[in-house]
Amino acid sequence: MTSYDDWKKAADKEVKGKDLTWHTPEGIAVKPLYTSDDAGDPGLPGFAPFTRGVRASMYAGRPWTIRQYAGFSTAEESNAFYRRNLAAGQKGLSVAFDLATHRGYDSDHPRVVGDVGKAGVAIDSVEDMKILFDGIPLDQMSVSMTMNGAVIPILAFFIVAGEEQGVSQAQLDGTIQNDILKEFMVRNTYIYPPEPSMRIVSDIIAYTSAHMPKFNSISISGYHMHEAGATAVQELAFTIADGKEYVQRAMASGLDIDAFAGRLSFFFGIGMNFFMEVSKLRAARTLWHRVMDGLGAKDERSKMLRTHCQTSGVSLQEQDPYNNVVRTTIEAMAATLGGTQSLHTNALDEAIALPTEFSARIARNTQIILTEETGITKVVDPLGGSFYVEALTAELVDQAWKIIGEVDELGGMTKAVASGMPKRLIEEAAAARQARVDKGEDVIVGVNKYRLGTEEQLDTLDIDNDAVRQGQIARLAKTRAARDEAVCQRALTALTEAARHSPFESSEVETPGSSARTDGPLGVARGERNFEDNLLARAIDAARARATLGEISDAMETVFGRYATTPVPVKGIYGSAHEFDAAWALVVEGVDAVGRRLGHKPRVLIAKMGQDGHDRGANVVASAFSDMGFDAISGPLFQTPEETLALALEKDVDAIGASSLAAGHKTNIPKLIHLLREAGRPDIKVFAGGVIPPQDYEFLRDAGVVGIYGPGSNIVECAGDILRLLGHNMPPLGEAA
């Protein structure tokens, strides 16, 4: 029989001794060949530790649920879109809310002028929620809602909309994301500080456990870590650690672990390293079983990790965008072969805009074709027993478990988040990834290799933000005029009082400025649960009285305060990857030359205006520019153009880089340029980056934007452009490469 040594000799002869081992971004050494010696026994589907799937029959018994994450403009338009998709084969709804809604603002709030209806649907009251699900029977439809910051009013609106449709709370089926820890790490659509935010999570778990047996009270999300640049190991470890923290908090609040754990679910991003992503889902199930077993769960259902997945948004590219159909198909296959319970497939144009009907149909049909034409659903866990997959699964389990141990040593995930450890590691991974792409070490077809000579421009969906906002303002006025104001205000006051007290008889929540002592890890003492002070219960009363989303959020903010943060760029990661790069050296020399002429390092403010908290791109640019020698200043998140102007003048910057990822660029950036001119500082250059459709470039240039850098832009080349704008005679960087 031929041995492994025989193969090794034959392979070495073919490649003349070249080492074929590949090192992944996770630091995993991947051999060119795996054998039975590398693979352990993964068990069987439906049996602990559920590595091969949580159900014995898996897709042979029931395929995954086909979802499309969608929502845009008004509730009416989103409702029509949902109904068309359901008629075309979609099986469940996944709602995307606009950023004003995420951040707890009504559409008439002055801070959200550019955000209403742009990156999701605007929901201001129960009336909007009723329209959103008009003609969609909530006793028959599973509804997933991606909401964390304003989770209390949104879930309250959903419950009341169901009631007024004739559907009881016990009949409602679906999931609310309710994962606030990852917001403090990567996505940043939080409202309140961490401790009261964790109180909200616990109150929702408690209420839904008592009243909504079919509803998943939390979807613990690794997807947004994936989008922010986390490696597969980091996404695994921090997501499982988040889940462990939520379970411990709920148990500390008096809940029995087996009474609620079976309704927890997870959410992972699926990228382009096919076998890594398959193995990641298998490893996640193994890890969750281990964690829940350690926490004392007895019911096997409590130890099953059930997950929704979404194909990667960060792998989508603006350049040669039809390649994105291929990428999404590969990622969707990885998710299904890994054993996901439901799946969303991204559309080909989502690197630059919301999906059109055309692109959404292709994305949806990708899943239908996988279900109906490939045979994937005919065999349970077809990759089970693959030597490579089993070895990779075991490696991911081991590496993630080490990080989970480090989190435990810090005192759990809340304290780890407060220390900045997870955010720092993810941002370092993102900077390293961008450096590899810019250097061509990580190939992206159509971006840094095999580029088209001329790019074809796609038709994209454009939302008339002003029209949507005016419509929402009119509906808000009508809702407020029609309600019983005294009843509404009493309900809001009761919610505020509930926020002042714990959900227990014997303690009060520690509020900003308070010196109250707390005994339990929730910031509250242990005691007998009092549902009169449950925040969701009180918010449901307020929703019935037609309180708005902003009013419900404000009622809690009065007690909890509003949380804010300023990004801190990582240093040294991007620069070390370019140490011997000729183009990099030219930029560094150029920065020094401009600094000598100006009398100070060239100062660049990286600004995030509007309510979009996705800061991966802004952080990577700030980190790279800092390593190049720029004085790179990261502005606070969620700035208005007026606040960006004030900071730019205070810091006396030479340029402002405006990062846009949520379609607010046509409102906020022109407003900033207008304010700079009014302030007598038209000399401050404004450039833009992020998710900006090419057809908007001319509009922005006419407004005064001097440079636009979309997804896939090389940061070293971008820096060279900025130096030219600042008057430096920078040679073409392509000749230096």
XYZ file of C-alpha atoms in Angstrom:
737
model
C 0.000 0.000 0.000
C 1.253 3.461 -0.868
C 2.270 5.415 2.249
C 2.206 9.112 3.099
C 6.001 9.096 2.778
C 5.670 7.749 -0.771
C 3.293 10.617 -1.625
C 5.648 13.158 -0.024
C 8.566 11.975 -2.145
C 6.483 12.101 -5.321
C 5.148 15.583 -4.532
C 8.611 16.951 -3.647
C 9.949 15.633 -6.919
C 7.154 17.387 -8.868
C 7.614 20.779 -7.171
C 11.375 20.415 -6.694
C 11.186 20.535 -2.900
C 9.068 23.704 -2.688
C 7.131 23.964 0.573
C 3.425 23.753 -0.329
C 2.189 24.588 3.166
C -0.150 27.595 3.220
C -0.533 29.833 6.274
C -4.009 31.313 6.628
C -4.712 34.766 8.122
C -5.644 32.895 11.306
C -2.079 31.590 11.486
C -3.170 28.034 10.697
C -0.643 26.005 8.711
C -2.602 24.191 5.981
C -0.836 21.157 4.561
C -1.233 20.215 0.885
C -2.551 16.757 1.853
C -4.558 15.367 4.762
C -5.022 11.713 5.640
C -6.980 9.678 8.172
C -4.214 10.339 10.678
C -5.273 14.009 10.767
C -9.011 13.498 11.324
C -10.763 12.496 14.514
C -14.277 11.087 14.841
C -16.822 13.954 14.555
C -19.744 11.841 15.700
C -23.134 11.823 13.982
C -25.612 14.559 13.056
C -28.221 15.238 15.718
C -26.023 13.951 18.555
C -23.667 15.738 20.933
C -21.472 17.682 20.397
C -23.447 18.405 17.190
C -20.342 18.983 15.065
C -22.110 17.439 12.078
C -25.415 19.248 12.588
C -28.103 19.831 15.204
C -30.646 17.560 13.511
C -30.209 13.914 12.593
C -31.888 14.392 9.210
C -30.637 17.954 8.518
C -31.559 19.146 5.008
C -32.753 15.719 3.902
C -35.637 16.283 6.285
C -36.009 20.044 5.945
C -33.931 22.481 3.857
C -32.537 25.675 5.327
C -34.812 28.737 5.389
C -34.241 31.091 2.457
C -34.186 34.668 3.733
C -33.319 38.002 2.175
C -32.178 40.794 4.479
C -34.118 43.720 3.087
C -35.721 46.999 3.962
C -35.494 50.411 2.388
C -37.290 53.709 2.078
C -40.802 53.528 3.534
C -42.766 50.742 5.180
C -45.065 50.683 2.135
C -42.221 50.097 -0.345
C -40.545 47.487 1.863
C -43.862 45.659 2.339
C -44.393 45.460 -1.425
C -40.831 44.145 -1.857
C -41.356 41.477 0.826
C -44.597 40.282 -0.710
C -43.031 39.948 -4.162
C -40.110 37.978 -2.716
C -42.365 35.649 -0.749
C -44.363 34.944 -3.875
C -41.107 34.121 -5.688
C -39.940 31.472 -3.233
C -38.494 33.249 -0.219
C -39.469 31.445 3.018
C -38.823 33.974 5.788
C -38.415 37.708 6.306
C -35.287 39.469 7.519
C -35.849 43.161 8.183
C -33.232 45.868 7.679
C -33.961 49.104 9.533
C -32.543 52.502 8.660
C -29.838 54.016 10.821
C -32.091 56.633 12.393
C -34.217 53.767 13.718
C -31.176 51.795 14.896
C -29.942 54.746 16.906
C -33.269 55.484 18.580
C -34.173 58.672 16.692
C -37.504 59.542 15.138
C -37.305 60.598 11.493
C -37.912 64.245 12.422
C -34.808 64.461 14.637
C -32.227 66.979 13.350
C -29.317 64.515 13.697
C -30.718 62.098 11.089
C -31.429 64.373 8.127
C -29.275 62.284 5.776
C -30.085 58.845 7.187
C -33.853 58.369 6.961
C -34.806 55.453 4.690
C -31.331 55.193 3.134
C -29.887 51.911 4.420
C -33.073 50.271 5.614
C -36.708 50.980 6.321
C -37.746 53.877 8.558
C -39.890 52.774 11.507
C -41.131 55.484 13.852
C -44.231 53.937 15.433
C -46.618 50.996 15.555
C -48.333 52.472 12.504
C -45.182 51.969 10.421
C -44.763 48.413 11.719
C -48.378 47.545 10.833
C -47.830 48.802 7.273
C -44.538 46.872 7.030
C -46.364 43.570 7.640
C -49.655 44.416 5.950
C -50.985 41.303 4.224
C -48.241 39.135 5.755
C -49.776 36.813 8.392
C -47.516 37.009 11.451
C -48.926 33.752 12.829
C -47.496 31.950 9.783
C -44.316 33.877 8.937
C -40.912 33.702 10.637
C -39.564 37.236 10.963
C -35.935 38.069 11.721
C -35.177 41.639 12.817
C -31.634 42.967 12.895
C -31.936 45.415 15.763
C -29.791 46.049 18.809
C -29.706 49.679 19.926
C -33.448 50.435 19.673
C -34.373 46.820 20.319
C -36.952 47.660 23.021
C -39.236 49.910 20.916
C -38.862 47.805 17.755
C -39.785 44.551 19.508
C -42.639 46.340 21.282
C -43.944 47.644 17.932
C -43.722 44.142 16.435
C -45.683 42.625 19.317
C -48.401 45.291 19.162
C -48.596 45.052 15.347
C -49.171 41.324 15.809
C -51.859 41.925 18.419
C -53.691 44.346 16.138
C -53.448 41.762 13.349
C -55.113 39.273 15.687
C -51.935 37.318 16.459
C -51.084 36.617 20.093
C -47.574 36.980 21.488
C -47.380 33.205 21.912
C -47.915 32.759 18.153
C -45.163 35.122 17.003
C -42.261 33.300 15.379
C -38.875 34.757 14.544
C -35.732 36.320 15.963
C -34.611 39.682 17.299
C -30.840 40.202 17.117
C -30.535 41.877 20.549
C -26.733 41.371 20.574
C -25.362 44.560 22.089
C -21.857 43.375 22.983
C -20.800 43.098 19.343
C -22.096 46.642 18.789
C -19.519 47.934 21.263
C -16.851 45.912 19.462
C -17.500 46.571 15.773
C -20.835 47.840 14.476
C -21.467 50.708 16.903
C -25.247 51.064 16.552
C -25.621 51.265 20.320
C -27.563 53.880 22.257
C -26.917 53.330 25.960
C -23.737 52.426 27.917
C -22.803 48.749 28.277
C -24.339 47.942 31.682
C -27.862 49.290 31.055
C -27.644 47.782 27.570
C -27.054 44.394 29.148
C -30.055 45.024 31.413
C -32.141 45.435 28.240
C -30.863 42.123 26.853
C -31.762 40.347 30.067
C -35.240 41.905 30.239
C -35.997 40.791 26.687
C -34.831 37.236 27.364
C -36.972 37.149 30.508
C -40.100 38.544 28.842
C -39.947 36.391 25.720
C -39.194 33.274 27.784
C -42.421 33.889 29.712
C -44.698 35.072 26.898
C -43.248 34.154 23.463
C -42.243 30.473 23.387
C -41.716 30.392 19.590
C -39.595 33.540 19.434
C -35.786 33.657 19.567
C -34.857 36.359 22.064
C -31.320 36.919 20.826
C -29.213 36.225 17.745
C -25.575 36.284 18.806
C -23.770 37.776 15.858
C -20.320 37.067 14.541
C -21.308 38.460 11.140
C -20.456 42.039 11.996
C -17.085 40.958 13.394
C -16.466 39.211 10.085
C -17.390 42.412 8.242
C -15.087 44.444 10.481
C -12.105 42.275 9.515
C -12.024 39.535 12.166
C -10.322 36.275 11.306
C -12.393 33.092 11.463
C -10.837 32.261 14.840
C -11.639 35.701 16.250
C -15.200 35.599 14.934
C -15.699 32.160 16.478
C -14.150 32.958 19.837
C -15.754 36.341 20.451
C -19.187 35.217 19.232
C -19.230 32.157 21.480
C -17.872 34.260 24.374
C -20.669 36.801 23.772
C -23.210 33.997 23.948
C -21.692 32.690 27.151
C -21.929 36.152 28.703
C -25.594 36.561 27.781
C -26.436 33.171 29.263
C -24.592 33.974 32.477
C -26.371 37.335 32.745
C -29.763 35.727 32.249
C -28.969 33.059 34.839
C -27.821 35.773 37.261
C -31.195 37.466 36.807
C -32.901 34.348 38.131
C -33.750 32.483 34.912
C -33.242 28.745 34.603
C -30.776 28.027 31.812
C -32.930 25.348 30.217
C -35.966 27.652 30.238
C -34.450 30.066 27.707
C -31.289 28.626 26.130
C -33.194 26.637 23.520
C -34.444 29.908 21.990
C -31.002 31.449 21.517
C -29.620 31.575 17.987
C -26.436 32.686 16.259
C -25.478 34.608 13.119
C -22.212 34.147 11.218
C -20.657 35.764 8.186
C -19.412 33.468 5.414
C -16.336 34.507 3.458
C -14.318 33.192 0.552
C -12.031 30.649 2.259
C -14.441 27.842 1.440
C -13.249 25.028 3.687
C -12.448 27.427 6.535
C -16.044 28.668 6.516
C -17.489 25.140 6.399
C -15.276 24.177 9.326
C -16.108 27.378 11.228
C -19.785 26.440 11.524
C -18.894 22.910 12.605
C -16.468 24.285 15.204
C -19.084 26.753 16.471
C -21.504 23.933 17.278
C -18.778 21.999 19.068
C -17.719 25.027 21.112
C -21.262 26.009 22.092
C -22.002 22.487 23.313
C -18.853 22.643 25.426
C -19.750 26.067 26.874
C -23.361 25.186 27.686
C -22.405 21.865 29.191
C -19.969 23.748 31.422
C -22.678 26.206 32.482
C -24.883 23.379 33.686
C -27.446 22.974 30.900
C -29.221 19.634 31.109
C -31.558 19.779 28.108
C -29.704 18.786 24.931
C -31.668 21.451 23.027
C -29.989 24.079 25.207
C -26.608 22.895 23.929
C -27.502 23.049 20.210
C -26.088 25.994 18.279
C -28.605 26.998 15.630
C -27.453 29.652 13.222
C -28.432 31.993 10.445
C -25.686 32.926 7.988
C -25.120 35.700 5.496
C -22.668 35.739 2.645
C -19.890 38.261 3.098
C -20.515 41.911 2.340
C -16.827 42.751 2.601
C -15.930 40.261 -0.147
C -18.215 42.100 -2.596
C -16.316 44.427 -4.899
C -17.232 47.547 -6.828
C -14.875 46.582 -9.669
C -16.091 43.987 -12.209
C -19.205 43.489 -10.033
C -20.661 40.457 -11.818
C -17.850 38.490 -10.170
C -19.843 39.045 -6.981
C -22.447 36.537 -8.189
C -19.737 33.868 -8.220
C -18.417 34.915 -4.820
C -21.880 34.811 -3.260
C -22.569 31.363 -4.735
C -19.334 29.952 -3.313
C -20.069 31.454 0.101
C -23.653 30.200 0.068
C -22.405 26.681 -0.669
C -19.967 26.911 2.254
C -22.804 27.964 4.577
C -25.065 25.110 3.507
C -22.331 22.482 3.572
C -21.450 23.789 7.033
C -25.009 23.194 8.221
C -26.681 26.605 8.586
C -30.393 26.726 9.525
C -31.155 29.807 7.414
C -29.288 31.914 4.893
C -29.229 35.341 3.295
C -27.353 35.788 0.028
C -26.020 39.253 -0.792
C -26.766 40.898 -4.132
C -24.064 41.683 -6.680
C -24.428 45.488 -6.345
C -24.336 45.751 -2.547
C -20.732 46.952 -2.564
C -22.015 50.281 -3.842
C -25.745 50.570 -3.075
C -28.919 48.875 -1.894
C -29.860 45.953 -4.168
C -32.144 46.461 -7.142
C -35.006 44.094 -7.976
C -32.744 42.559 -10.640
C -29.806 41.857 -8.331
C -32.031 40.710 -5.441
C -33.675 38.146 -7.727
C -30.291 36.679 -8.674
C -29.302 36.517 -4.994
C -32.542 34.795 -4.029
C -32.390 32.386 -6.972
C -28.860 31.407 -5.952
C -30.336 29.767 -2.875
C -33.262 28.244 -4.737
C -30.878 26.684 -7.267
C -28.675 25.297 -4.484
C -31.786 23.803 -2.877
C -33.441 22.423 -5.992
C -30.657 21.578 -8.444
C -27.436 20.591 -6.671
C -28.351 17.592 -4.509
C -26.892 19.295 -1.409
C -30.129 18.616 0.459
C -30.158 14.898 -0.363
C -27.315 13.807 1.934
C -26.823 14.710 5.588
C -23.482 16.520 6.105
C -21.823 15.427 2.840
C -18.417 16.806 3.883
C -18.429 14.932 7.177
C -15.368 12.713 7.416
C -13.294 14.810 5.026
C -9.767 14.549 6.418
C -9.115 18.234 5.751
C -12.450 19.508 7.068
C -12.259 17.465 10.268
C -8.666 18.539 10.926
C -9.483 22.190 10.241
C -12.550 22.002 12.496
C -10.444 20.652 15.355
C -7.803 23.366 14.827
C -10.446 26.111 14.916
C -11.941 24.675 18.102
C -8.540 24.638 19.806
C -7.536 28.167 18.766
C -10.918 29.706 19.567
C -11.028 27.979 22.942
C -7.731 29.627 23.892
C -9.174 33.081 23.179
C -12.358 32.250 25.093
C -10.097 31.357 28.026
C -8.388 34.753 27.754
C -11.800 36.447 27.816
C -12.725 34.464 30.932
C -9.502 35.603 32.603
C -10.533 39.223 31.941
C -13.805 38.576 33.770
C -16.101 37.823 30.845
C -17.017 39.486 27.597
C -18.428 42.716 29.032
C -15.152 43.413 30.798
C -13.165 42.271 27.773
C -15.096 44.738 25.594
C -14.490 47.495 28.152
C -10.763 46.712 28.039
C -10.761 47.153 24.247
C -9.109 43.777 23.651
C -11.537 42.303 21.089
C -11.855 45.555 19.116
C -8.069 45.994 18.997
C -7.431 42.448 17.749
C -10.111 42.734 15.067
C -8.815 46.110 13.873
C -5.275 44.731 13.701
C -6.547 41.828 11.580
C -8.406 44.269 9.307
C -5.324 46.434 8.809
C -3.195 43.377 8.045
C -5.776 42.141 5.531
C -5.882 45.497 3.747
C -2.095 45.564 3.556
C -2.034 42.098 1.962
C -4.644 43.163 -0.592
C -2.828 46.396 -1.429
C 0.407 44.455 -1.938
C -1.333 41.802 -4.055
C -0.558 38.996 -1.624
C -4.281 38.293 -1.238
C -5.659 38.171 -4.765
C -9.071 39.700 -5.506
C -10.005 39.045 -9.108
C -10.925 42.232 -10.902
C -9.438 44.421 -8.156
C -5.723 43.784 -7.712
C -5.382 41.221 -10.505
C -7.129 40.645 -13.851
C -8.607 44.145 -13.803
C -10.876 45.319 -16.593
C -9.647 48.080 -18.848
C -13.018 49.798 -18.644
C -15.520 49.215 -15.843
C -19.183 48.740 -16.699
C -21.473 50.964 -14.660
C -24.368 49.231 -12.929
C -27.833 50.657 -12.480
C -28.291 51.058 -8.730
C -31.188 51.766 -6.416
C -31.331 55.385 -5.282
C -33.587 56.459 -2.422
C -35.012 59.978 -2.330
C -34.037 60.575 1.271
C -35.782 63.945 1.539
C -39.092 62.609 0.209
C -39.003 59.638 2.604
C -38.183 61.889 5.550
C -40.970 64.334 4.780
C -43.439 61.452 4.509
C -42.305 60.034 7.847
C -42.562 63.452 9.500
C -46.134 63.803 8.255
C -47.087 60.345 9.570
C -45.437 61.097 12.927
C -47.492 64.278 13.245
C -50.679 62.378 12.414
C -49.896 59.632 14.949
C -49.179 62.121 17.720
C -52.320 64.114 16.966
C -54.573 61.055 17.067
C -53.354 59.509 20.322
C -54.544 60.106 23.876
C -51.615 62.228 25.014
C -52.220 61.738 28.738
C -52.270 57.946 28.382
C -49.128 58.054 26.251
C -47.220 60.207 28.728
C -48.219 58.001 31.659
C -46.894 54.976 29.794
C -43.605 56.747 29.027
C -43.251 57.835 32.651
C -43.809 54.234 33.762
C -41.049 53.136 31.381
C -38.659 55.723 32.821
C -39.471 54.549 36.345
C -38.876 50.936 35.293
C -35.454 52.003 34.013
C -34.694 53.534 37.415
C -35.434 50.235 39.142
C -34.026 46.793 38.615
C -36.203 43.877 37.483
C -35.791 42.646 41.071
C -37.449 43.783 44.254
C -34.341 44.730 46.174
C -32.072 46.980 44.143
C -31.813 49.869 41.750
C -29.913 50.032 38.489
C -26.702 51.984 38.714
C -27.251 55.078 36.580
C -24.727 57.635 35.311
C -23.444 59.592 38.269
C -24.979 57.147 40.750
C -23.053 55.676 43.667
C -25.492 52.813 44.205
C -23.847 49.485 45.038
C -24.685 46.447 42.978
C -24.249 42.816 43.856
C -25.086 40.921 40.671
C -23.235 40.962 37.340
C -26.203 42.729 35.723
C -25.496 45.852 37.749
C -28.382 44.780 40.006
C -28.723 42.760 43.156
C -30.144 39.281 43.123
C -33.753 39.078 44.173
C -37.198 38.010 43.100
C -38.044 39.092 39.544
C -40.628 41.851 39.243
C -42.176 41.997 35.756
C -43.715 45.376 36.556
C -40.232 46.821 36.000
C -39.475 44.825 32.863
C -38.486 47.356 30.202
C -40.067 45.460 27.309
C -43.354 45.069 29.177
C -43.524 48.801 29.880
C -42.500 49.646 26.291
C -45.340 47.489 24.950
C -47.754 49.602 26.985
C -46.182 52.750 25.522
C -46.387 51.329 21.996
C -50.086 50.556 22.444
C -50.523 54.209 23.479
C -48.773 55.214 20.225
C -45.543 56.492 21.759
C -42.918 56.845 19.041
C -39.590 55.064 18.779
C -37.698 58.219 19.726
C -39.940 58.862 22.722
C -39.540 55.322 24.033
C -35.771 55.533 23.575
C -35.648 58.924 25.279
C -37.663 57.615 28.217
C -34.817 55.179 28.951
C -32.035 57.571 27.948
C -33.216 59.913 30.707
C -31.941 57.312 33.162
C -29.262 55.439 31.244
C -27.601 58.256 29.265
C -26.354 57.989 25.676
C -23.022 56.313 24.957
C -20.393 57.813 22.672
C -16.911 56.824 21.562
C -14.040 57.963 19.349
C -12.131 55.344 17.297
C -8.436 54.872 18.059
C -6.389 53.725 15.028
C -4.061 50.772 15.465
C -0.412 51.523 14.788
C 2.361 49.622 13.065
C 0.356 46.802 11.469
C -0.125 48.340 8.026
C 3.305 49.959 7.924
C 5.222 46.823 8.868
C 3.656 44.980 5.921
C 5.027 47.624 3.513
C 8.494 47.909 5.025
C 10.323 47.146 1.786
C 7.723 48.467 -0.668
C 8.976 51.143 -3.109
C 5.617 52.890 -3.486
C 5.269 53.056 0.282
C 8.726 54.610 0.575
C 7.764 57.311 -1.963
C 4.661 58.196 0.044
C 6.594 58.367 3.308
C 9.147 60.674 1.639
C 6.285 62.770 0.260
C 4.681 63.109 3.672
C 8.014 64.304 5.096
C 8.399 66.822 2.268
C 4.887 68.239 2.725
C 5.489 68.399 6.467
C 8.638 70.476 5.976
C 6.784 72.885 3.704
C 3.760 73.230 5.996
C 5.791 73.388 9.180
C 3.832 70.455 10.607
C 2.858 66.922 9.650
C 0.031 67.006 7.080
C -3.123 66.770 9.180
C -6.009 64.644 7.922
C -9.316 64.318 9.769
C -11.096 61.011 9.114
C -14.755 61.871 9.651
C -17.809 59.653 10.151
C -20.920 61.788 9.622
C -24.441 60.518 10.069
C -25.603 57.556 12.127
C -23.566 54.835 10.390
C -21.292 53.124 12.898
C -19.461 50.767 10.518
C -15.945 52.108 10.973
C -13.728 49.399 9.460
C -12.826 51.479 6.391
C -12.313 54.673 8.351
C -10.127 52.902 10.918
C -8.006 51.165 8.277
C -7.418 54.461 6.439
C -6.580 56.281 9.675
C -4.215 53.476 10.706
C -2.462 53.376 7.331
C -2.147 57.173 7.064
C -0.761 57.318 10.594
C 1.875 54.709 9.727
C 2.805 56.761 6.641
C 3.567 59.771 8.834
C 0.364 61.800 8.460
C -1.143 63.335 11.562
C -4.305 61.246 11.174
C -7.118 62.380 13.457
C -10.109 60.078 13.944
C -13.278 62.024 14.599
C -16.012 60.741 16.928
C -18.688 58.537 15.417
C -22.109 59.927 14.498
C -21.018 63.494 13.820
C -23.134 66.111 12.098
C -21.477 68.211 9.368
C -21.470 71.111 11.844
C -19.582 69.042 14.422
C -17.093 67.860 11.793
C -16.484 71.471 10.770
C -15.859 72.503 14.381
C -13.336 69.684 14.896
C -11.584 70.431 11.593
C -11.170 74.087 12.562
C -10.063 73.221 16.087
C -7.377 70.820 14.823
C -6.460 73.126 11.881
C -6.478 70.204 9.446
C -5.294 70.275 5.851
C -7.781 67.707 4.565
C -10.889 65.802 5.618
C -11.612 62.231 4.560
C -15.357 61.586 4.773
C -16.205 57.897 5.181
C -19.622 56.859 3.859
C -21.143 53.412 4.106
C -24.844 54.107 4.418
C -25.787 56.291 1.457
C -25.748 59.584 3.350
C -22.951 60.957 1.173
C -25.209 63.124 -1.010
C -26.472 65.001 2.043
C -23.687 65.208 4.606
C -20.592 65.745 2.444
C -21.948 68.664 0.371
C -23.216 70.238 3.611
C -19.722 69.988 5.119
C -18.112 71.616 2.076
C -20.686 74.427 2.195
C -19.916 75.002 5.879
C -16.152 75.079 5.203
C -16.689 77.776 2.597
C -18.928 79.774 4.930
C -16.215 79.542 7.603
C -13.628 80.943 5.177
C -11.737 77.635 4.879
C -12.310 76.401 1.325
C -8.595 75.494 1.345
C -9.330 72.411 3.458
C -9.536 69.583 0.933
C -12.404 67.101 1.255
C -12.117 63.585 -0.124
C -14.602 60.726 0.225
C -14.447 56.957 0.503
C -16.650 53.970 1.109
C -19.852 52.732 -0.474
C -20.538 55.403 -3.083
C -22.142 54.483 -6.447
C -20.035 55.671 -9.415
C -23.017 57.587 -10.810
C -22.819 59.817 -7.721
C -19.173 60.747 -8.347
C -19.989 63.677 -10.631
C -22.507 65.038 -8.106
C -19.865 64.943 -5.365
C -17.158 66.458 -7.560
C -19.529 69.281 -8.515
C -20.091 69.828 -4.788
C -16.337 70.230 -4.271
C -15.060 66.749 -3.381
C -11.470 66.486 -4.650
C -11.049 62.695 -4.566
C -13.325 59.664 -4.332
C -12.062 56.229 -3.297
C -14.507 53.335 -3.416
C -14.181 49.721 -2.245
C -11.037 48.077 -3.553
C -9.026 51.303 -3.686
C -5.330 50.918 -2.881
C -4.626 52.998 0.231
C -0.998 53.725 -0.687
C -2.141 55.114 -4.026
C -4.892 57.103 -2.277
C -2.286 58.657 0.007
C -0.236 59.620 -3.038
C -3.281 61.410 -4.456
C -3.798 63.312 -1.200
C -0.187 64.461 -1.245
C -0.666 65.795 -4.796
C -3.785 67.661 -3.637
C -1.650 69.199 -0.898
C 0.783 70.495 -3.522
C 3.465 67.809 -3.559
C 4.909 66.741 -6.929
C 4.234 63.039 -6.355
C 5.453 60.647 -9.087
C 3.053 57.944 -10.353
C 3.159 55.123 -7.827
C 2.576 52.422 -10.404
C 6.123 52.967 -11.686
C 7.520 52.419 -8.197
C 5.744 49.151 -7.580
